[in-house]
Short mmCIF file of C-alpha atoms in Angstrom, two decimals:
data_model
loop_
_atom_site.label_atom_id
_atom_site.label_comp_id
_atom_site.label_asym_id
_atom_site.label_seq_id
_atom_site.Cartn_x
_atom_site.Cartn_y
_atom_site.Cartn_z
CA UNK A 1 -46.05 41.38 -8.15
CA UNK A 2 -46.64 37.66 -7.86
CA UNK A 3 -43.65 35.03 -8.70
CA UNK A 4 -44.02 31.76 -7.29
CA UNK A 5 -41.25 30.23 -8.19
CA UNK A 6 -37.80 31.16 -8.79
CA UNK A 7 -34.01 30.53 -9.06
CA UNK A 8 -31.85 32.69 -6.99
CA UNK A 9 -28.23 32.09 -8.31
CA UNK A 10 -24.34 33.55 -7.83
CA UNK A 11 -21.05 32.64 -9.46
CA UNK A 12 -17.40 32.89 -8.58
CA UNK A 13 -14.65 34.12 -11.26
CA UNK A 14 -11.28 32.43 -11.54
CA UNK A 15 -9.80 35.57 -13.80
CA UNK A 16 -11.34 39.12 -14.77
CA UNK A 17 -12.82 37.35 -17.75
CA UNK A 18 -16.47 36.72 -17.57
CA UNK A 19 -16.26 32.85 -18.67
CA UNK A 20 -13.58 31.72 -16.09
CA UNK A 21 -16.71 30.51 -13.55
CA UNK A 22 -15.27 28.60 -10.98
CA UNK A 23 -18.43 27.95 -8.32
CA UNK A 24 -21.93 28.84 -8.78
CA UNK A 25 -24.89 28.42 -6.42
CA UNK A 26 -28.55 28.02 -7.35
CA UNK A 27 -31.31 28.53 -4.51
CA UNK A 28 -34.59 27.33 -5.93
CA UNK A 29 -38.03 28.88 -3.89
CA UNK A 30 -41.38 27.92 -4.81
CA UNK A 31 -44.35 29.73 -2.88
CA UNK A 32 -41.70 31.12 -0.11
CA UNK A 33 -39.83 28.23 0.65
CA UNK A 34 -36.36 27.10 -0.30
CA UNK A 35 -36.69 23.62 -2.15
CA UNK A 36 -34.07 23.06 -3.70
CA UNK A 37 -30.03 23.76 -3.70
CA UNK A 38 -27.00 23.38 -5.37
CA UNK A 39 -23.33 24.39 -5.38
CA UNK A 40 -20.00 22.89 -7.39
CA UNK A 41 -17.01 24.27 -7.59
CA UNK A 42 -16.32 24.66 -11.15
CA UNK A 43 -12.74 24.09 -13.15
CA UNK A 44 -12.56 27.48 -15.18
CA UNK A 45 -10.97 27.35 -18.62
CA UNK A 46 -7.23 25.89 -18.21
CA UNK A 47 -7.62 25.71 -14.44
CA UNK A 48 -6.35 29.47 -14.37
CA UNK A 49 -6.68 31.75 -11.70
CA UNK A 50 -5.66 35.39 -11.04
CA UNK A 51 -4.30 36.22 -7.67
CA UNK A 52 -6.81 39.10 -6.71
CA UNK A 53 -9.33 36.86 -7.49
CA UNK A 54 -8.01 33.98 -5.81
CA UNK A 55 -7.74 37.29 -2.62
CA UNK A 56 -11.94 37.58 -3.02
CA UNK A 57 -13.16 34.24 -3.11
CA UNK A 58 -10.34 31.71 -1.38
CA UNK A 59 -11.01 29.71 -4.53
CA UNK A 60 -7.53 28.02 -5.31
CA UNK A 61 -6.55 26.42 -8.63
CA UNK A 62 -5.65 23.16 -6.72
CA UNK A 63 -9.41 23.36 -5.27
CA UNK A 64 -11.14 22.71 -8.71
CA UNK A 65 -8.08 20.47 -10.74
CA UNK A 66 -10.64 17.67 -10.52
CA UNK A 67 -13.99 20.04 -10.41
CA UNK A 68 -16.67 19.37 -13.54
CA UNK A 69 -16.29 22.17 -16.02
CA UNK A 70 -19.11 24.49 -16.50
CA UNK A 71 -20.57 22.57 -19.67
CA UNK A 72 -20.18 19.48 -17.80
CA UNK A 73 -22.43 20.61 -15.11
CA UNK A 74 -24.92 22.97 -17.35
CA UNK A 75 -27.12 19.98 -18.80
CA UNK A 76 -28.00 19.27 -15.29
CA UNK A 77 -28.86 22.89 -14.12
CA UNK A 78 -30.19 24.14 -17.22
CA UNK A 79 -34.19 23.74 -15.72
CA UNK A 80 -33.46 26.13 -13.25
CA UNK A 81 -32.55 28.87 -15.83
CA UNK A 82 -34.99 28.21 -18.74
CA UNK A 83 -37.82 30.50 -18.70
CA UNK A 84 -37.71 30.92 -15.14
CA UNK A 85 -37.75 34.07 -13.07
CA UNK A 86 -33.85 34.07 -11.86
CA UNK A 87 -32.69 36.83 -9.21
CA UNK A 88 -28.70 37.78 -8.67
CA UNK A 89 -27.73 40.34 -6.65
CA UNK A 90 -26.01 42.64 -9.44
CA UNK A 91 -27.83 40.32 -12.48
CA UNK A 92 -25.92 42.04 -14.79
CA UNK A 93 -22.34 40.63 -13.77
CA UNK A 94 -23.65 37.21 -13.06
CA UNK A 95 -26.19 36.43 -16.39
CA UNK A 96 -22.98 38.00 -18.30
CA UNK A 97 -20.56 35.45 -16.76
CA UNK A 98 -23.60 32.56 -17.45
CA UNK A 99 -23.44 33.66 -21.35
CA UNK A 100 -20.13 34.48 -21.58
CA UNK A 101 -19.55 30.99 -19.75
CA UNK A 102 -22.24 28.81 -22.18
CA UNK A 103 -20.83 30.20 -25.28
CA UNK A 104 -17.17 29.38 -24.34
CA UNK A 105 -18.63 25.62 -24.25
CA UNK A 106 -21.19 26.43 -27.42
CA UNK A 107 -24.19 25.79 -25.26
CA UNK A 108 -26.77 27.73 -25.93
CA UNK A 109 -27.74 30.89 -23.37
CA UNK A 110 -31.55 30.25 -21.86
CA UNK A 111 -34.03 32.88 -22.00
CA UNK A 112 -35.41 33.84 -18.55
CA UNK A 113 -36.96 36.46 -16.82
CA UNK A 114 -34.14 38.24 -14.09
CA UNK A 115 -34.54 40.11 -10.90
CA UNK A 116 -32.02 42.42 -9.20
CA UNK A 117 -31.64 42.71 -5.95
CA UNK A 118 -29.04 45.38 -5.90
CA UNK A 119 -31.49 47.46 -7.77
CA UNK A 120 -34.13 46.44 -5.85
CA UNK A 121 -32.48 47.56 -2.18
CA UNK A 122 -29.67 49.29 -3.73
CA UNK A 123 -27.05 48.59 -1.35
CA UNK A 124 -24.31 45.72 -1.27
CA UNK A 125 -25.38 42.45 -0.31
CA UNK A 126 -22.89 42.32 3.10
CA UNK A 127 -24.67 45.49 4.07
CA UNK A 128 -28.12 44.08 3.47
CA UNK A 129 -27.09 40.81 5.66
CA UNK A 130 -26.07 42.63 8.30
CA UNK A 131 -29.07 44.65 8.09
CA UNK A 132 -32.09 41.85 7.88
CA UNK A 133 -30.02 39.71 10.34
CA UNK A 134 -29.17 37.15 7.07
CA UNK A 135 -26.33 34.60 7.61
CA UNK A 136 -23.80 35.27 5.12
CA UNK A 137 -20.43 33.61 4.00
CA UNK A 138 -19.49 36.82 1.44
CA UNK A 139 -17.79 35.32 -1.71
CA UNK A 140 -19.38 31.41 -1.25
CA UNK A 141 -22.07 31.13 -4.53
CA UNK A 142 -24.43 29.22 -2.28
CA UNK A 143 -24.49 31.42 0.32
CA UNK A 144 -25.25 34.62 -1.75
CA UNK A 145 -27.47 32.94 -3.78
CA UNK A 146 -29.31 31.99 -0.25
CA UNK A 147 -29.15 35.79 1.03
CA UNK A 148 -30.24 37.02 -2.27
CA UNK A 149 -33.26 34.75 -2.49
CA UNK A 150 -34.04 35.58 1.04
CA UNK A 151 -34.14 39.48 0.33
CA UNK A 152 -35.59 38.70 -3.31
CA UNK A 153 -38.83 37.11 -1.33
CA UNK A 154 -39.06 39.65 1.44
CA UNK A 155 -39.25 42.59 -1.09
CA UNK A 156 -42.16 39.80 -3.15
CA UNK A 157 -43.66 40.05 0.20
CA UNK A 158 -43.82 43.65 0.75
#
């Protein structure tokens, strides 16, 4: 299989509901190379958090009081997502929160090609770190989008 380009991404839930986002990565490769990044911490829906979230992450409601709210930061994000190959590690969870997240805001969910790299190497992503030697910060968006982009191209290379 031959993808070029894509957008490796990860969010961060305030509460067990799907459009309480509170920090996303994105991890943009083009021909094998990281070339772009972002990360934001996100204010979720009435700055509300649940504590065994809060346990997961170490994302506090004081952290994202001033933080853009997802549709704030969507218009300027959106190119990475629209008809591009995007790769999560457990895509369903993460393109649910993304809809869930755009509708909450009535934005509009983009169409894209996804990846899975759970499926793909079917183990968790701390496991698969530890295994290809991967720096990871478990729970930081950026830094699982980074580890899933770097396993997403070594299986593109195999």
């Amino acid at each position: 299989m031959e993808v070029n380009r894509f957008t490796a991404f990860d969010v961060e839930t305030a509460t067990n509901e799907s459009s309480s986002i509170c920090q996303i990565g994105i991890v943009v490769y083009e021909d094998g190379e990281e070339f772009y990044h972002f990360q934001s911490k996100v204010q979720p829906p009435g700055n509300r958090y649940h504590w065994n979230n809060i346990r997961v992450h170490g994302i506090e409601p004081r952290q994202t009081l001033h933080s853009p709210t997802f549709g704030e930061i969507y218009p300027n994000i959106r190119q990475f997502f629209e008809g591009q190959n995007v790769v999560a590690h457990n895509i369903p969870f993460d393109k649910r929160c993304l809809a869930k997240t755009l509708q909450y805001y009535g934005l509009e969910t983009p169409s894209f090609t996804s990846y899975c790299t759970y499926k793909l190497y079917r183990k968790k992503l701390s496991e698969l770190a530890t295994d290809y030697g991967i720096s990871l910060q478990h729970h930081d968006a950026l830094s699982d989008a980074r580890a899933c982009a770097e396993l997403f191209t070594r299986w593109l290379k195999r």
